[in-house]
Amino acid sequence: MTLNKHCLPPLIAMHLVQILLPCRDNEGEPFGHEDFERVKEELAARFNGVTAYLQAPADGLWRKGAEANADQIVIFEVMTDEVDLLEWRDRRTALERRFRQEKVIIRYMPITLI
């Protein structure tokens, strides 16, 4: 069965927000599972859903001049109709304190649900 292009539902424009968090603190101590579960619960409560990539951490490498820092990170994703930059900046600051980081990366991009 083929669908006529005029019968397709409308596309839905949204934003995908990603939070990148380190698996370990600056001393090399791993964060507990409960630390990431707390973030997941907070995001699910606020945005009615979250995807958390916790089982297969991503490897990151950051260079600043001749110095390089390697890290393993986990990623949280939420989809939202609108991005409230003040809310996300507050969330970033809170996560930086909680995870003892100079900078936590939160990024967003427009997406279209098909």
mmCIF file with all atom_site columns, C-alpha atoms in Angstrom:
data_model
loop_
_atom_site.group_PDB
_atom_site.id
_atom_site.type_symbol
_atom_site.label_atom_id
_atom_site.label_alt_id
_atom_site.label_comp_id
_atom_site.label_asym_id
_atom_site.label_entity_id
_atom_site.label_seq_id
_atom_site.pdbx_PDB_ins_code
_atom_site.Cartn_x
_atom_site.Cartn_y
_atom_site.Cartn_z
_atom_site.occupancy
_atom_site.B_iso_or_equiv
_atom_site.pdbx_formal_charge
_atom_site.auth_seq_id
_atom_site.auth_comp_id
_atom_site.auth_asym_id
_atom_site.auth_atom_id
_atom_site.pdbx_PDB_model_num
ATOM 1   C CA . MET A 1 1   ? 0.000  0.000  0.000  1.00 0.00 ? 1   MET A CA 1
ATOM 2   C CA . THR A 1 2   ? 1.386  3.401  -0.899 1.00 0.00 ? 2   THR A CA 1
ATOM 3   C CA . LEU A 1 3   ? 0.320  6.639  0.682  1.00 0.00 ? 3   LEU A CA 1
ATOM 4   C CA . ASN A 1 4   ? -0.472 9.677  -1.336 1.00 0.00 ? 4   ASN A CA 1
ATOM 5   C CA . LYS A 1 5   ? 1.735  12.575 -0.227 1.00 0.00 ? 5   LYS A CA 1
ATOM 6   C CA . HIS A 1 6   ? -1.410 14.587 0.431  1.00 0.00 ? 6   HIS A CA 1
ATOM 7   C CA . CYS A 1 7   ? -2.574 12.012 3.023  1.00 0.00 ? 7   CYS A CA 1
ATOM 8   C CA . LEU A 1 8   ? 0.553  12.226 5.183  1.00 0.00 ? 8   LEU A CA 1
ATOM 9   C CA . PRO A 1 9   ? 0.239  13.815 8.611  1.00 0.00 ? 9   PRO A CA 1
ATOM 10  C CA . PRO A 1 10  ? 1.923  17.185 9.060  1.00 0.00 ? 10  PRO A CA 1
ATOM 11  C CA . LEU A 1 11  ? 5.555  17.298 10.138 1.00 0.00 ? 11  LEU A CA 1
ATOM 12  C CA . ILE A 1 12  ? 6.181  18.345 13.726 1.00 0.00 ? 12  ILE A CA 1
ATOM 13  C CA . ALA A 1 13  ? 8.966  20.844 14.438 1.00 0.00 ? 13  ALA A CA 1
ATOM 14  C CA . MET A 1 14  ? 10.660 20.459 17.819 1.00 0.00 ? 14  MET A CA 1
ATOM 15  C CA . HIS A 1 15  ? 14.032 20.821 19.520 1.00 0.00 ? 15  HIS A CA 1
ATOM 16  C CA . LEU A 1 16  ? 16.354 18.069 20.696 1.00 0.00 ? 16  LEU A CA 1
ATOM 17  C CA . VAL A 1 17  ? 18.307 19.062 23.809 1.00 0.00 ? 17  VAL A CA 1
ATOM 18  C CA . GLN A 1 18  ? 21.376 17.038 24.785 1.00 0.00 ? 18  GLN A CA 1
ATOM 19  C CA . ILE A 1 19  ? 23.242 17.092 28.090 1.00 0.00 ? 19  ILE A CA 1
ATOM 20  C CA . LEU A 1 20  ? 26.764 15.642 28.178 1.00 0.00 ? 20  LEU A CA 1
ATOM 21  C CA . LEU A 1 21  ? 27.891 14.571 31.650 1.00 0.00 ? 21  LEU A CA 1
ATOM 22  C CA . PRO A 1 22  ? 31.183 12.998 32.724 1.00 0.00 ? 22  PRO A CA 1
ATOM 23  C CA . CYS A 1 23  ? 31.249 9.479  34.160 1.00 0.00 ? 23  CYS A CA 1
ATOM 24  C CA . ARG A 1 24  ? 33.964 10.464 36.670 1.00 0.00 ? 24  ARG A CA 1
ATOM 25  C CA . ASP A 1 25  ? 34.849 13.519 38.693 1.00 0.00 ? 25  ASP A CA 1
ATOM 26  C CA . ASN A 1 26  ? 38.083 15.455 38.229 1.00 0.00 ? 26  ASN A CA 1
ATOM 27  C CA . GLU A 1 27  ? 39.832 13.126 40.709 1.00 0.00 ? 27  GLU A CA 1
ATOM 28  C CA . GLY A 1 28  ? 38.888 10.081 38.639 1.00 0.00 ? 28  GLY A CA 1
ATOM 29  C CA . GLU A 1 29  ? 36.213 8.815  41.034 1.00 0.00 ? 29  GLU A CA 1
ATOM 30  C CA . PRO A 1 30  ? 33.150 7.449  39.221 1.00 0.00 ? 30  PRO A CA 1
ATOM 31  C CA . PHE A 1 31  ? 29.797 9.065  39.858 1.00 0.00 ? 31  PHE A CA 1
ATOM 32  C CA . GLY A 1 32  ? 27.211 6.715  41.309 1.00 0.00 ? 32  GLY A CA 1
ATOM 33  C CA . HIS A 1 33  ? 24.356 5.257  39.316 1.00 0.00 ? 33  HIS A CA 1
ATOM 34  C CA . GLU A 1 34  ? 21.997 7.229  41.560 1.00 0.00 ? 34  GLU A CA 1
ATOM 35  C CA . ASP A 1 35  ? 23.553 10.519 40.357 1.00 0.00 ? 35  ASP A CA 1
ATOM 36  C CA . PHE A 1 36  ? 22.519 9.763  36.774 1.00 0.00 ? 36  PHE A CA 1
ATOM 37  C CA . GLU A 1 37  ? 19.156 8.316  37.811 1.00 0.00 ? 37  GLU A CA 1
ATOM 38  C CA . ARG A 1 38  ? 18.387 11.592 39.579 1.00 0.00 ? 38  ARG A CA 1
ATOM 39  C CA . VAL A 1 39  ? 19.088 13.557 36.378 1.00 0.00 ? 39  VAL A CA 1
ATOM 40  C CA . LYS A 1 40  ? 16.961 11.126 34.384 1.00 0.00 ? 40  LYS A CA 1
ATOM 41  C CA . GLU A 1 41  ? 14.031 11.431 36.812 1.00 0.00 ? 41  GLU A CA 1
ATOM 42  C CA . GLU A 1 42  ? 14.243 15.234 36.861 1.00 0.00 ? 42  GLU A CA 1
ATOM 43  C CA . LEU A 1 43  ? 14.224 15.458 33.065 1.00 0.00 ? 43  LEU A CA 1
ATOM 44  C CA . ALA A 1 44  ? 11.420 12.916 32.680 1.00 0.00 ? 44  ALA A CA 1
ATOM 45  C CA . ALA A 1 45  ? 9.312  14.840 35.187 1.00 0.00 ? 45  ALA A CA 1
ATOM 46  C CA . ARG A 1 46  ? 9.906  18.175 33.476 1.00 0.00 ? 46  ARG A CA 1
ATOM 47  C CA . PHE A 1 47  ? 9.720  17.086 29.801 1.00 0.00 ? 47  PHE A CA 1
ATOM 48  C CA . ASN A 1 48  ? 7.510  13.972 30.056 1.00 0.00 ? 48  ASN A CA 1
ATOM 49  C CA . GLY A 1 49  ? 10.300 11.780 28.740 1.00 0.00 ? 49  GLY A CA 1
ATOM 50  C CA . VAL A 1 50  ? 14.044 11.388 28.431 1.00 0.00 ? 50  VAL A CA 1
ATOM 51  C CA . THR A 1 51  ? 16.504 9.131  26.661 1.00 0.00 ? 51  THR A CA 1
ATOM 52  C CA . ALA A 1 52  ? 19.613 8.366  28.692 1.00 0.00 ? 52  ALA A CA 1
ATOM 53  C CA . TYR A 1 53  ? 22.660 6.733  27.106 1.00 0.00 ? 53  TYR A CA 1
ATOM 54  C CA . LEU A 1 54  ? 24.242 5.309  30.266 1.00 0.00 ? 54  LEU A CA 1
ATOM 55  C CA . GLN A 1 55  ? 25.455 1.817  29.407 1.00 0.00 ? 55  GLN A CA 1
ATOM 56  C CA . ALA A 1 56  ? 27.950 2.628  26.654 1.00 0.00 ? 56  ALA A CA 1
ATOM 57  C CA . PRO A 1 57  ? 29.750 5.830  27.612 1.00 0.00 ? 57  PRO A CA 1
ATOM 58  C CA . ALA A 1 58  ? 31.183 7.903  24.800 1.00 0.00 ? 58  ALA A CA 1
ATOM 59  C CA . ASP A 1 59  ? 34.874 8.790  24.765 1.00 0.00 ? 59  ASP A CA 1
ATOM 60  C CA . GLY A 1 60  ? 35.696 12.484 24.654 1.00 0.00 ? 60  GLY A CA 1
ATOM 61  C CA . LEU A 1 61  ? 39.004 14.244 24.081 1.00 0.00 ? 61  LEU A CA 1
ATOM 62  C CA . TRP A 1 62  ? 39.473 17.981 24.635 1.00 0.00 ? 62  TRP A CA 1
ATOM 63  C CA . ARG A 1 63  ? 42.567 19.969 23.750 1.00 0.00 ? 63  ARG A CA 1
ATOM 64  C CA . LYS A 1 64  ? 43.594 23.303 25.169 1.00 0.00 ? 64  LYS A CA 1
ATOM 65  C CA . GLY A 1 65  ? 46.925 24.268 23.677 1.00 0.00 ? 65  GLY A CA 1
ATOM 66  C CA . ALA A 1 66  ? 49.386 21.427 24.268 1.00 0.00 ? 66  ALA A CA 1
ATOM 67  C CA . GLU A 1 67  ? 47.253 19.945 27.057 1.00 0.00 ? 67  GLU A CA 1
ATOM 68  C CA . ALA A 1 68  ? 44.734 17.182 26.329 1.00 0.00 ? 68  ALA A CA 1
ATOM 69  C CA . ASN A 1 69  ? 42.000 15.809 28.587 1.00 0.00 ? 69  ASN A CA 1
ATOM 70  C CA . ALA A 1 70  ? 40.215 12.533 27.973 1.00 0.00 ? 70  ALA A CA 1
ATOM 71  C CA . ASP A 1 71  ? 36.872 11.709 29.521 1.00 0.00 ? 71  ASP A CA 1
ATOM 72  C CA . GLN A 1 72  ? 34.011 9.265  29.251 1.00 0.00 ? 72  GLN A CA 1
ATOM 73  C CA . ILE A 1 73  ? 30.587 10.833 29.091 1.00 0.00 ? 73  ILE A CA 1
ATOM 74  C CA . VAL A 1 74  ? 26.943 9.848  29.216 1.00 0.00 ? 74  VAL A CA 1
ATOM 75  C CA . ILE A 1 75  ? 24.288 11.667 27.225 1.00 0.00 ? 75  ILE A CA 1
ATOM 76  C CA . PHE A 1 76  ? 20.744 12.638 28.124 1.00 0.00 ? 76  PHE A CA 1
ATOM 77  C CA . GLU A 1 77  ? 18.266 13.762 25.454 1.00 0.00 ? 77  GLU A CA 1
ATOM 78  C CA . VAL A 1 78  ? 14.874 15.417 25.677 1.00 0.00 ? 78  VAL A CA 1
ATOM 79  C CA . MET A 1 79  ? 12.540 16.727 23.002 1.00 0.00 ? 79  MET A CA 1
ATOM 80  C CA . THR A 1 80  ? 10.678 19.955 23.576 1.00 0.00 ? 80  THR A CA 1
ATOM 81  C CA . ASP A 1 81  ? 8.536  22.383 21.607 1.00 0.00 ? 81  ASP A CA 1
ATOM 82  C CA . GLU A 1 82  ? 10.401 25.415 22.919 1.00 0.00 ? 82  GLU A CA 1
ATOM 83  C CA . VAL A 1 83  ? 13.819 26.020 24.456 1.00 0.00 ? 83  VAL A CA 1
ATOM 84  C CA . ASP A 1 84  ? 13.826 28.278 27.495 1.00 0.00 ? 84  ASP A CA 1
ATOM 85  C CA . LEU A 1 85  ? 17.465 29.392 27.550 1.00 0.00 ? 85  LEU A CA 1
ATOM 86  C CA . LEU A 1 86  ? 17.263 30.813 31.085 1.00 0.00 ? 86  LEU A CA 1
ATOM 87  C CA . GLU A 1 87  ? 15.885 27.528 32.419 1.00 0.00 ? 87  GLU A CA 1
ATOM 88  C CA . TRP A 1 88  ? 18.609 25.552 30.636 1.00 0.00 ? 88  TRP A CA 1
ATOM 89  C CA . ARG A 1 89  ? 21.358 27.880 31.876 1.00 0.00 ? 89  ARG A CA 1
ATOM 90  C CA . ASP A 1 90  ? 20.103 27.429 35.432 1.00 0.00 ? 90  ASP A CA 1
ATOM 91  C CA . ARG A 1 91  ? 20.018 23.663 34.914 1.00 0.00 ? 91  ARG A CA 1
ATOM 92  C CA . ARG A 1 92  ? 23.572 23.743 33.521 1.00 0.00 ? 92  ARG A CA 1
ATOM 93  C CA . THR A 1 93  ? 24.833 25.713 36.534 1.00 0.00 ? 93  THR A CA 1
ATOM 94  C CA . ALA A 1 94  ? 23.156 23.246 38.920 1.00 0.00 ? 94  ALA A CA 1
ATOM 95  C CA . LEU A 1 95  ? 24.677 20.272 37.078 1.00 0.00 ? 95  LEU A CA 1
ATOM 96  C CA . GLU A 1 96  ? 28.117 21.900 37.118 1.00 0.00 ? 96  GLU A CA 1
ATOM 97  C CA . ARG A 1 97  ? 27.879 22.181 40.901 1.00 0.00 ? 97  ARG A CA 1
ATOM 98  C CA . ARG A 1 98  ? 26.437 18.704 41.369 1.00 0.00 ? 98  ARG A CA 1
ATOM 99  C CA . PHE A 1 99  ? 29.032 17.029 39.123 1.00 0.00 ? 99  PHE A CA 1
ATOM 100 C CA . ARG A 1 100 ? 31.875 19.354 40.201 1.00 0.00 ? 100 ARG A CA 1
ATOM 101 C CA . GLN A 1 101 ? 32.668 20.515 36.659 1.00 0.00 ? 101 GLN A CA 1
ATOM 102 C CA . GLU A 1 102 ? 33.949 23.794 35.267 1.00 0.00 ? 102 GLU A CA 1
ATOM 103 C CA . LYS A 1 103 ? 31.586 23.416 32.321 1.00 0.00 ? 103 LYS A CA 1
ATOM 104 C CA . VAL A 1 104 ? 28.777 21.017 31.476 1.00 0.00 ? 104 VAL A CA 1
ATOM 105 C CA . ILE A 1 105 ? 27.817 20.969 27.817 1.00 0.00 ? 105 ILE A CA 1
ATOM 106 C CA . ILE A 1 106 ? 24.143 21.377 26.996 1.00 0.00 ? 106 ILE A CA 1
ATOM 107 C CA . ARG A 1 107 ? 23.283 21.831 23.330 1.00 0.00 ? 107 ARG A CA 1
ATOM 108 C CA . TYR A 1 108 ? 20.120 21.922 21.306 1.00 0.00 ? 108 TYR A CA 1
ATOM 109 C CA . MET A 1 109 ? 19.167 21.615 17.689 1.00 0.00 ? 109 MET A CA 1
ATOM 110 C CA . PRO A 1 110 ? 15.967 21.882 15.688 1.00 0.00 ? 110 PRO A CA 1
ATOM 111 C CA . ILE A 1 111 ? 14.487 18.565 14.631 1.00 0.00 ? 111 ILE A CA 1
ATOM 112 C CA . THR A 1 112 ? 11.432 17.481 12.689 1.00 0.00 ? 112 THR A CA 1
ATOM 113 C CA . LEU A 1 113 ? 9.387  14.449 13.644 1.00 0.00 ? 113 LEU A CA 1
ATOM 114 C CA . ILE A 1 114 ? 8.249  12.517 10.578 1.00 0.00 ? 114 ILE A CA 1
#
